[in-house]
Short mmCIF file of C-alpha atoms in Angstrom, two decimals:
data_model
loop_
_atom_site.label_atom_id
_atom_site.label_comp_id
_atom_site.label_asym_id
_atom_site.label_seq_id
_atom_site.Cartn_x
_atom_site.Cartn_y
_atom_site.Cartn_z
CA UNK I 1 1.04 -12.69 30.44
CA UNK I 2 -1.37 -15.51 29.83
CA UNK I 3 -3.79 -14.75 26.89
CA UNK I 4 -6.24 -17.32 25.22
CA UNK I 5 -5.45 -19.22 22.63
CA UNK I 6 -5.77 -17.65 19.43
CA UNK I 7 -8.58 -19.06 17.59
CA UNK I 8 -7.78 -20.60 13.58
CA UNK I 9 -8.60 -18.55 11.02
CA UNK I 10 -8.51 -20.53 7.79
CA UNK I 11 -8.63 -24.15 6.51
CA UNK I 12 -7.29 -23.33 3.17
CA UNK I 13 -3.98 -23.87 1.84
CA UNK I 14 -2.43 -20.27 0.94
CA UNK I 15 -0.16 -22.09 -1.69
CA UNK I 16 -2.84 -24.33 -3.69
CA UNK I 17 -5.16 -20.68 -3.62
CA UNK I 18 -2.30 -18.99 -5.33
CA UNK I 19 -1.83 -21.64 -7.64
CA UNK I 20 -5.82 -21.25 -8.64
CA UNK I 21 -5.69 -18.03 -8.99
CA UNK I 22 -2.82 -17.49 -11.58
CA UNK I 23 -5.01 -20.08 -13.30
CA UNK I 24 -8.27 -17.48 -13.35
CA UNK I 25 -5.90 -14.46 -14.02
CA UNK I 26 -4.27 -15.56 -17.25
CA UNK I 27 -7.37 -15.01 -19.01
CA UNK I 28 -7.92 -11.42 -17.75
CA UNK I 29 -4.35 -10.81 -17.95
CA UNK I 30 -2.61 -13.02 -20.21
CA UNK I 31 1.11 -13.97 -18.64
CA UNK I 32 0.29 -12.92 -15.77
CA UNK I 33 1.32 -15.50 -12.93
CA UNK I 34 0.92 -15.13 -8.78
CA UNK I 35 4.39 -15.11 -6.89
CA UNK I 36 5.15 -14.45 -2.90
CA UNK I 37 2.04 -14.98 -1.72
CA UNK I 38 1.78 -14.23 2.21
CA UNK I 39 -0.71 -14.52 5.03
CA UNK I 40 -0.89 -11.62 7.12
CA UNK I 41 -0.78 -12.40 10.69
CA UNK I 42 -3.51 -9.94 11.26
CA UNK I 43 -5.66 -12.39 9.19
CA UNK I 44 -9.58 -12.30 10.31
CA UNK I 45 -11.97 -15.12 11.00
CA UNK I 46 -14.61 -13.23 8.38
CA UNK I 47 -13.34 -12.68 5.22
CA UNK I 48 -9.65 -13.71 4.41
CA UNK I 49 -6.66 -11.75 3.07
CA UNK I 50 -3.97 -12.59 1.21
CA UNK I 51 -0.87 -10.45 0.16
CA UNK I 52 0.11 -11.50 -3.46
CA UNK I 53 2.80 -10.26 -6.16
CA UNK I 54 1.46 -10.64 -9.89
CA UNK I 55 4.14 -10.41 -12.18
CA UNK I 56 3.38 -9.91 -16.02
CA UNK I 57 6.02 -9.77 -18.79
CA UNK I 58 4.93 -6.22 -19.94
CA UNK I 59 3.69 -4.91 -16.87
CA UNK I 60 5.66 -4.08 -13.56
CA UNK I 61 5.35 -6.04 -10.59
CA UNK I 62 1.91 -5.14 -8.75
CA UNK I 63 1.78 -5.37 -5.05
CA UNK I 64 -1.90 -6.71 -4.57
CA UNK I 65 -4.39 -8.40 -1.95
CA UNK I 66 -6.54 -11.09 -2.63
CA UNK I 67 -10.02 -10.62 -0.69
CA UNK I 68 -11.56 -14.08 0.20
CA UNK I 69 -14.81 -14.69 1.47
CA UNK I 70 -15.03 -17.08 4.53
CA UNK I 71 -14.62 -20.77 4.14
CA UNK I 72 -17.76 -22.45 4.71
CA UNK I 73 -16.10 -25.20 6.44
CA UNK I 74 -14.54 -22.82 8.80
CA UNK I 75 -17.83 -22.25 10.84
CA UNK I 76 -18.09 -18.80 9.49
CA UNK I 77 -18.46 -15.89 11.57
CA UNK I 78 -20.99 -14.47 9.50
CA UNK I 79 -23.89 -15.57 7.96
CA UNK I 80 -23.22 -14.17 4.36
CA UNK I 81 -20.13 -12.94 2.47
CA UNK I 82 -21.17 -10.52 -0.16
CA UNK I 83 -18.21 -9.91 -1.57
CA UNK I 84 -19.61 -7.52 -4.59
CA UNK I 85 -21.05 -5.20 -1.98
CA UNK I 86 -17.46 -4.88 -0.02
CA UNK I 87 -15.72 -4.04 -3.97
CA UNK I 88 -18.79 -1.68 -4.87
CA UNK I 89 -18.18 0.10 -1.38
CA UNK I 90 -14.89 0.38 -2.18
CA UNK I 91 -15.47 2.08 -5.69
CA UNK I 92 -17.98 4.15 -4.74
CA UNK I 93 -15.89 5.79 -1.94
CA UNK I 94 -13.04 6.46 -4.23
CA UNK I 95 -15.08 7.79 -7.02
CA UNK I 96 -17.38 10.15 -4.53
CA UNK I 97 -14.72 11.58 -1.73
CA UNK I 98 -10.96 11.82 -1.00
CA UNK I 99 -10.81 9.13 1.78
CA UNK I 100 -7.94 6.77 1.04
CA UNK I 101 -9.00 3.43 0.12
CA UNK I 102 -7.24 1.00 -2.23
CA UNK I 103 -8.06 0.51 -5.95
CA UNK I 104 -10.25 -2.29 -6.45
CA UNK I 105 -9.45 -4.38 -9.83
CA UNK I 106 -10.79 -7.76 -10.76
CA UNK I 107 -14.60 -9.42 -8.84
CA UNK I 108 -14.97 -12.70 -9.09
CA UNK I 109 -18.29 -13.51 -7.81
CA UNK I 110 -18.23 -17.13 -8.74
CA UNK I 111 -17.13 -19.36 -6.01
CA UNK I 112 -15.66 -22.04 -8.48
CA UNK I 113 -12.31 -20.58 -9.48
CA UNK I 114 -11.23 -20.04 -5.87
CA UNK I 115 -13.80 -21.90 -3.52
CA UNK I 116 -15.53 -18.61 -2.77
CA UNK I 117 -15.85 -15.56 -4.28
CA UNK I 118 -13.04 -12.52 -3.82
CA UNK I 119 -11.94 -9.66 -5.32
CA UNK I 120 -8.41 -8.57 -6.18
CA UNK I 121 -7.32 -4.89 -5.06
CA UNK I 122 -3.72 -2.66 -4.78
CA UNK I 123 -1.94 -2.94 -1.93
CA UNK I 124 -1.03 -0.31 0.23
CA UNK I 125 2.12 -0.13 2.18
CA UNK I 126 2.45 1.26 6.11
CA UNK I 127 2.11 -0.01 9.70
CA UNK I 128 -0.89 -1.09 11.41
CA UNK I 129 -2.16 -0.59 14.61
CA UNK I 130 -2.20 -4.85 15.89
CA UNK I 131 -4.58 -6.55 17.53
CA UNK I 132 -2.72 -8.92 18.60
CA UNK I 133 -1.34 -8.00 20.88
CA UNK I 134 -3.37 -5.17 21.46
CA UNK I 135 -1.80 -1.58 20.47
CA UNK I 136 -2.46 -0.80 24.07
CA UNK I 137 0.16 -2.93 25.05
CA UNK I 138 3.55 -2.06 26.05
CA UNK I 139 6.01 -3.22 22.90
CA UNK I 140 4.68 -1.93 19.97
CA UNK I 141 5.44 1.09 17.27
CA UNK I 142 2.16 2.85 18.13
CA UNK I 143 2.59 2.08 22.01
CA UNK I 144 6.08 3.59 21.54
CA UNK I 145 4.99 6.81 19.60
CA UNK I 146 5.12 10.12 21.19
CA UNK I 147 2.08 11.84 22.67
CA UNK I 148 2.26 14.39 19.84
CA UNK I 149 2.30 11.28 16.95
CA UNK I 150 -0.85 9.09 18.80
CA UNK I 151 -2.77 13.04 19.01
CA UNK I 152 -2.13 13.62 15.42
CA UNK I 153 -2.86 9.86 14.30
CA UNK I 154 -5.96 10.15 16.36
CA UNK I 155 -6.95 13.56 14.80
CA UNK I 156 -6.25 12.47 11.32
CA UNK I 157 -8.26 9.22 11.86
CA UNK I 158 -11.03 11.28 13.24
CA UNK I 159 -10.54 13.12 9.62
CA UNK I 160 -11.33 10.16 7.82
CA UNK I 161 -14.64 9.83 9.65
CA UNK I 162 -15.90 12.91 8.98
CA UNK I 163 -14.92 13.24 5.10
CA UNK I 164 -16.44 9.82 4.76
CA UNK I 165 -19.73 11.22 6.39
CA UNK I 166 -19.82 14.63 4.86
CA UNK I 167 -18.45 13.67 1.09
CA UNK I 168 -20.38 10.77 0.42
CA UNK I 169 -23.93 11.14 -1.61
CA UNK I 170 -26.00 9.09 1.24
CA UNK I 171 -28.53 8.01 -2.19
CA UNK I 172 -25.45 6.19 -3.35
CA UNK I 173 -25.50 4.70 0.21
CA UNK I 174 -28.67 3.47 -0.17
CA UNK I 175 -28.57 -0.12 -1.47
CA UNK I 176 -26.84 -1.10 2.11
CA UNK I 177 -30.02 -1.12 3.55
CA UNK I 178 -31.36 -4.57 4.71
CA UNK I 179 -33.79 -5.70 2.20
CA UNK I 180 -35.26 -8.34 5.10
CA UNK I 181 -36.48 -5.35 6.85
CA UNK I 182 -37.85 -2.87 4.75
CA UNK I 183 -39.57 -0.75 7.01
CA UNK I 184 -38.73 1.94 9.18
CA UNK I 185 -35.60 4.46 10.06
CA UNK I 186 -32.19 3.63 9.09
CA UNK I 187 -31.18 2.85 12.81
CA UNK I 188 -33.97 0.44 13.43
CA UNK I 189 -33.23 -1.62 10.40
CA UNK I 190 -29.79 -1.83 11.39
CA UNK I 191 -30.36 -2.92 14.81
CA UNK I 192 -33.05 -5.33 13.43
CA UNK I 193 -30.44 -6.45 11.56
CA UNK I 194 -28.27 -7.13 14.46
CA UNK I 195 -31.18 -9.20 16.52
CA UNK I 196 -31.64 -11.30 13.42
CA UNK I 197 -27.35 -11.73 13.48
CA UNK I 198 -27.66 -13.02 17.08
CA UNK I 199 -30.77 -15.31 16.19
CA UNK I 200 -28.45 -16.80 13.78
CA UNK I 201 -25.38 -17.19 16.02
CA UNK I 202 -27.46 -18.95 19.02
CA UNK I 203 -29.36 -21.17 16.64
CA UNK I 204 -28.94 -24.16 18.59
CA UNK I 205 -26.52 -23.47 21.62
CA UNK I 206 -27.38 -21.39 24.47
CA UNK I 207 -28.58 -17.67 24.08
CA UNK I 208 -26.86 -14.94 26.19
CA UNK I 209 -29.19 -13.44 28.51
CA UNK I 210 -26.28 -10.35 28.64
CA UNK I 211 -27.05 -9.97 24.96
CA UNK I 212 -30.58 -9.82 25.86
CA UNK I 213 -30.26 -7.17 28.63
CA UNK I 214 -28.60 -5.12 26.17
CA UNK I 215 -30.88 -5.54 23.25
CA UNK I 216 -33.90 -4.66 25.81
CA UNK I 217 -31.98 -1.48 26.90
CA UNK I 218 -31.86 -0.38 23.40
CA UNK I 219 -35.28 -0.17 23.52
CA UNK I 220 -36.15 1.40 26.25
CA UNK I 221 -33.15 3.87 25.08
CA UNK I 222 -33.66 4.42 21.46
CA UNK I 223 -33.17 7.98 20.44
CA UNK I 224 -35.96 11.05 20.08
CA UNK I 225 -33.95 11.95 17.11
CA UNK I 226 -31.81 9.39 15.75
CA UNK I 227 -30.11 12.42 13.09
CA UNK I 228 -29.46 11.95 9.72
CA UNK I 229 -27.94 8.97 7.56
CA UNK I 230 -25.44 8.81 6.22
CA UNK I 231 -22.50 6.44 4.46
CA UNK I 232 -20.77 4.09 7.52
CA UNK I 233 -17.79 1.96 6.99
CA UNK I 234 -19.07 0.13 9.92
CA UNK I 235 -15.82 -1.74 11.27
CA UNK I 236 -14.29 1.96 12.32
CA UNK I 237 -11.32 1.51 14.10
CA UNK I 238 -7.58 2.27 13.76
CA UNK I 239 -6.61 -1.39 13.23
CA UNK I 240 -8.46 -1.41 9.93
CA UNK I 241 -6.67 1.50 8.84
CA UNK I 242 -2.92 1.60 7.16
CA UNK I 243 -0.85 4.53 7.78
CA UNK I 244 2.23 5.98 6.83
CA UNK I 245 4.15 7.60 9.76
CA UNK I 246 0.93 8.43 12.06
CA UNK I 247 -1.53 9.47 8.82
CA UNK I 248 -4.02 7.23 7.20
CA UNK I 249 -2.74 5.57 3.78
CA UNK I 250 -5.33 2.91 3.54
CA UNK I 251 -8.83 2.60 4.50
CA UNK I 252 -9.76 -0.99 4.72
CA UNK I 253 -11.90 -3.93 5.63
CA UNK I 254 -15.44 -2.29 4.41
CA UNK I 255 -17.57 -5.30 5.00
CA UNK I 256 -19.55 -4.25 7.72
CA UNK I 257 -20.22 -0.93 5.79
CA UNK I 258 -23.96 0.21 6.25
CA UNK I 259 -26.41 3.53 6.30
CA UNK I 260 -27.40 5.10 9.35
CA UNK I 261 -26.87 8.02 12.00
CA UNK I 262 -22.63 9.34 12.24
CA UNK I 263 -22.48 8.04 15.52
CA UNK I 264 -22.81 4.50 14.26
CA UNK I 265 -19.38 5.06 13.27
CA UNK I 266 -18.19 6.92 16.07
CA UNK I 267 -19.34 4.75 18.65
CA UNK I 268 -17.94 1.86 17.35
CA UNK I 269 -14.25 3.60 17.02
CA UNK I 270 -14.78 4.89 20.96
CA UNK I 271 -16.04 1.09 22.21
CA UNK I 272 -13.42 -0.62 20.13
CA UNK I 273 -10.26 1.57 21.92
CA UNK I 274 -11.89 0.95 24.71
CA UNK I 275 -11.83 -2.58 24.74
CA UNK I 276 -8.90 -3.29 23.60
CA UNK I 277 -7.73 -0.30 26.64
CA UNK I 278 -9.77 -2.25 28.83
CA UNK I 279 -8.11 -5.60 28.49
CA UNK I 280 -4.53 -4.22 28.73
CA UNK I 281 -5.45 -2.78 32.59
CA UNK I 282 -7.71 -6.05 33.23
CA UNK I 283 -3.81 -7.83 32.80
CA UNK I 284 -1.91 -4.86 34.76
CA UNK I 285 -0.72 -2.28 32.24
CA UNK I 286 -1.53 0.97 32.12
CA UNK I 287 -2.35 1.20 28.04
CA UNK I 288 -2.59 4.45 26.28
CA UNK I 289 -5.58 5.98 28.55
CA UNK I 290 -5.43 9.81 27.38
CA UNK I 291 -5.61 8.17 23.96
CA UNK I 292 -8.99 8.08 21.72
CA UNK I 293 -10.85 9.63 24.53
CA UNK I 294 -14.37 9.45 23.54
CA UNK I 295 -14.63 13.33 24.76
CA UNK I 296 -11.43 14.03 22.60
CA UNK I 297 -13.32 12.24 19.55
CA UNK I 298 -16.86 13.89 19.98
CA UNK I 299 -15.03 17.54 20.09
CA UNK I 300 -13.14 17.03 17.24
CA UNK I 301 -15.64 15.33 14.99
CA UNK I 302 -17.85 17.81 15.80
CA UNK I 303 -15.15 20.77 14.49
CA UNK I 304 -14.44 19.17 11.36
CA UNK I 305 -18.35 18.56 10.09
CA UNK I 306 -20.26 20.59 13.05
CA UNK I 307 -22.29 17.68 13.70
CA UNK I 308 -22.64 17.59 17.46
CA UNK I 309 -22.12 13.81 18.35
CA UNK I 310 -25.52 12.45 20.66
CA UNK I 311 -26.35 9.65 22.36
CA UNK I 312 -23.26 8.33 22.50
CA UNK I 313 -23.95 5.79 25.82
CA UNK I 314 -26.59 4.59 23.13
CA UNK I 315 -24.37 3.95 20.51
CA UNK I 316 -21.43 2.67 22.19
CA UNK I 317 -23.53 0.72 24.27
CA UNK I 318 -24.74 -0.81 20.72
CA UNK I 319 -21.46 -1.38 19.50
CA UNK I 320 -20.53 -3.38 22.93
CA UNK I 321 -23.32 -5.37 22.10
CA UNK I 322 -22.59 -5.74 18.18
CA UNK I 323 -19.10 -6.59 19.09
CA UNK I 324 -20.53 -9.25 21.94
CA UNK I 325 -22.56 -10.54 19.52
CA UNK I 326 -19.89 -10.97 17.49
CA UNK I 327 -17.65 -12.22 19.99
CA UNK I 328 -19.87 -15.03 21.34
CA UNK I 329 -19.54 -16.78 17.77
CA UNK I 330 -15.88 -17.07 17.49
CA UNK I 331 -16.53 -18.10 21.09
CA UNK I 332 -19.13 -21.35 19.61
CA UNK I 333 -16.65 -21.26 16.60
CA UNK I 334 -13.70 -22.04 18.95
CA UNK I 335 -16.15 -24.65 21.26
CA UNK I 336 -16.67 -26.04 17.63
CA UNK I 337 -13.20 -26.77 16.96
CA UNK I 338 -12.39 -28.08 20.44
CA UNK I 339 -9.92 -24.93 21.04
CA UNK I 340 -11.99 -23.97 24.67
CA UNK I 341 -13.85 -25.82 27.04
CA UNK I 342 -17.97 -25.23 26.97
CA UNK I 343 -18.44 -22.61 30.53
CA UNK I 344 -21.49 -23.17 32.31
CA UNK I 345 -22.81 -19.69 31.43
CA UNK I 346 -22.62 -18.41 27.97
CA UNK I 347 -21.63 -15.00 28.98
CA UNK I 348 -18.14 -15.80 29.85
CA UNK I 349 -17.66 -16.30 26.22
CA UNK I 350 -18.15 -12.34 26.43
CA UNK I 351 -14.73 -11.36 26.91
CA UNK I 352 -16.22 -7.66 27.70
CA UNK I 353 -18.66 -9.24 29.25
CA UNK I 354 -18.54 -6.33 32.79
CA UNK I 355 -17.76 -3.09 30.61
CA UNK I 356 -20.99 -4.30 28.46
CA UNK I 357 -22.87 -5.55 32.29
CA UNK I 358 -21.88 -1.99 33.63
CA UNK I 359 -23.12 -0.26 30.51
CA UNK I 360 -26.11 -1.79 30.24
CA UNK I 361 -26.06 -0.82 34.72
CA UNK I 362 -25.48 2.81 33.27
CA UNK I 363 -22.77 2.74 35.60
CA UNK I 364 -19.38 2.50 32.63
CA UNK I 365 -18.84 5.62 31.95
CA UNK I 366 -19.14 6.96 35.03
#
């Protein structure tokens, strides 16, 4: 089936970066030298990953991942890379609950060694849920699972949710929230964080009036109680996750991590399925429809912490607009490079551009 091209993610060179950074490692770990280094093809366009041996004469072989911040010449998806706040995420979540996230080792926060700053971390071994293609789509592991193994991956991944929400001291939380906008709730900062994101991405090119639509039905939607904060890890979805067999090994990719109400998180999990679901009938397959449900998701979340899930056309209305938002830069990012040709409206750079029109209608979930 025909799919658009698949936008660059890099300019580097993955063997000159492995050559720089057994250069910085021999003097934190004298000997030590980089070897095998790989490129997953799951690979984002924010920060980059690579998949590196280090071998050391007294040590065994550790399987690691380099963490990259975006290259600047890359037209970066995001404004900033703060690579300390992804490792101290990371840390903190270890140290505070029993979610599974990889051990974080060395922080370089100096762009020189490498070009940009990254951190080093322990790689964890399993099978992802791809993107590309979609997991909805006929031909892969998770596609090919049984009913019984996509329930009890979904239930378990549901798990990790709620033990993030409930385990984590929200004070610890804390420094996640935007110091540009230092007044009011959680969920207000947050979303004024988000407007000031799409300011950025339209900064001379056209502005999405969809966007706009969406942003004004926030507001005219915006909760009567937004419920408590609480720790997000803000990209919440399955593809982020590594699992062994259908149960969570690896919690990754925290750079979107931020402080606000559970359903933050839970919204952006039900909108991301749905997407991805969405797509894969748009091109004539069925999917995996009577998986991630977002009834199936609210009912168990709300047995595992008791937290009743509300407002959920808010908040997955908000993450089909962060994820828009989002979208229409790799959109200017690919004009940019000369991968697409420039539409006449901006919103066909929205690739969800109806499911977001119809939620924004009120008409989507019905």
């Amino acid at each position: 089936m025909a799919t658009a091209p698949r936008p660059r993610t890099s300019t580097r060179d993955p063997g000159d970066l492995g050559r720089r950074l057994t250069a910085w490692l021999d003097a934190r770990l004298p000997g030590a030298r980089v070897t095998d280094i790989k490129v997953p093809s799951s690979n984002g366009m924010s920060s980059e990953t690579l998949l590196v041996d280090i071998e050391h004469p007294e040590t065994p072989v550790r399987a690691c991942a380099l963490r990259l911040a975006a290259d600047p010449a890359a037209y970066t998806v995001f404004p900033v890379y703060d690579m300390g706040r992804q490792h101290r995420v990371m840390r903190l979540v270890a140290e505070h609950t029993d979610v599974p996230v990889p051990r974080v080792r060395w922080l370089e926060e100096d762009p020189a060694p490498l070009g940009a700053p990254f951190f080093v971390m322990d790689r964890a071994e399993g099978l992802v849920p791809p993107d590309v293609m979609p997991y909805t789509y006929e031909g892969n592991w998770l596609h090919a699972a049984t009913d019984a193994e996509r329930a009890r991956l979904q239930d378990a991944t549901v798990g990790v949710l709620a033990r993030l929400h409930d385990q984590f001291p929200y004070q610890e939380a804390e420094f996640l929230l935007p110091d540009r906008f230092p007044k009011g709730s959680a969920l207000s900062r947050h979303v004024a964080a988000q407007r000031d994101y799409y300011a950025w991405v339209v900064d001379g090119v056209p502005r999405s009036p969809l966007i706009e639509a969406a942003f004004d039905w926030l507001d005219a939607h915006w909760p009567k109680d937004e419920g408590p904060s609480v720790l997000n890890w803000g990209d919440a979805r399955i593809g982020n996750i590594i699992y062994d067999g259908f149960e969570p090994a690896a919690v990754i990719d925290w750079e979107m991590a931020s402080c606000g109400p559970r359903e933050l998180d839970l919204g952006w999990t039900v909108y991301l399925h749905r997407f991805f679901q969405d797509l894969t009938v748009s091109f004539g397959q069925p999917g995996l429809p009577d998986f991630l449900r977002r009834d199936d998701i609210e009912r168990r979340y709300a047995e595992l912490t008791g937290h009743i899930p509300r407002d959920m056309e808010f908040h997955t209305l908000y993450a089909a607009l962060r994820h828009a938002v989002v979208m229409l830069r790799i959109a200017y990012r690919q004009l940019h490079f000369g991968e697409v040709e420039p539409p006449a409206d901006p919103d066909a750079l929205i690739m969800h551009r109806d499911s977001l029109e119809a939620m924004v209608r009120g008409t989507y979930w019905s």
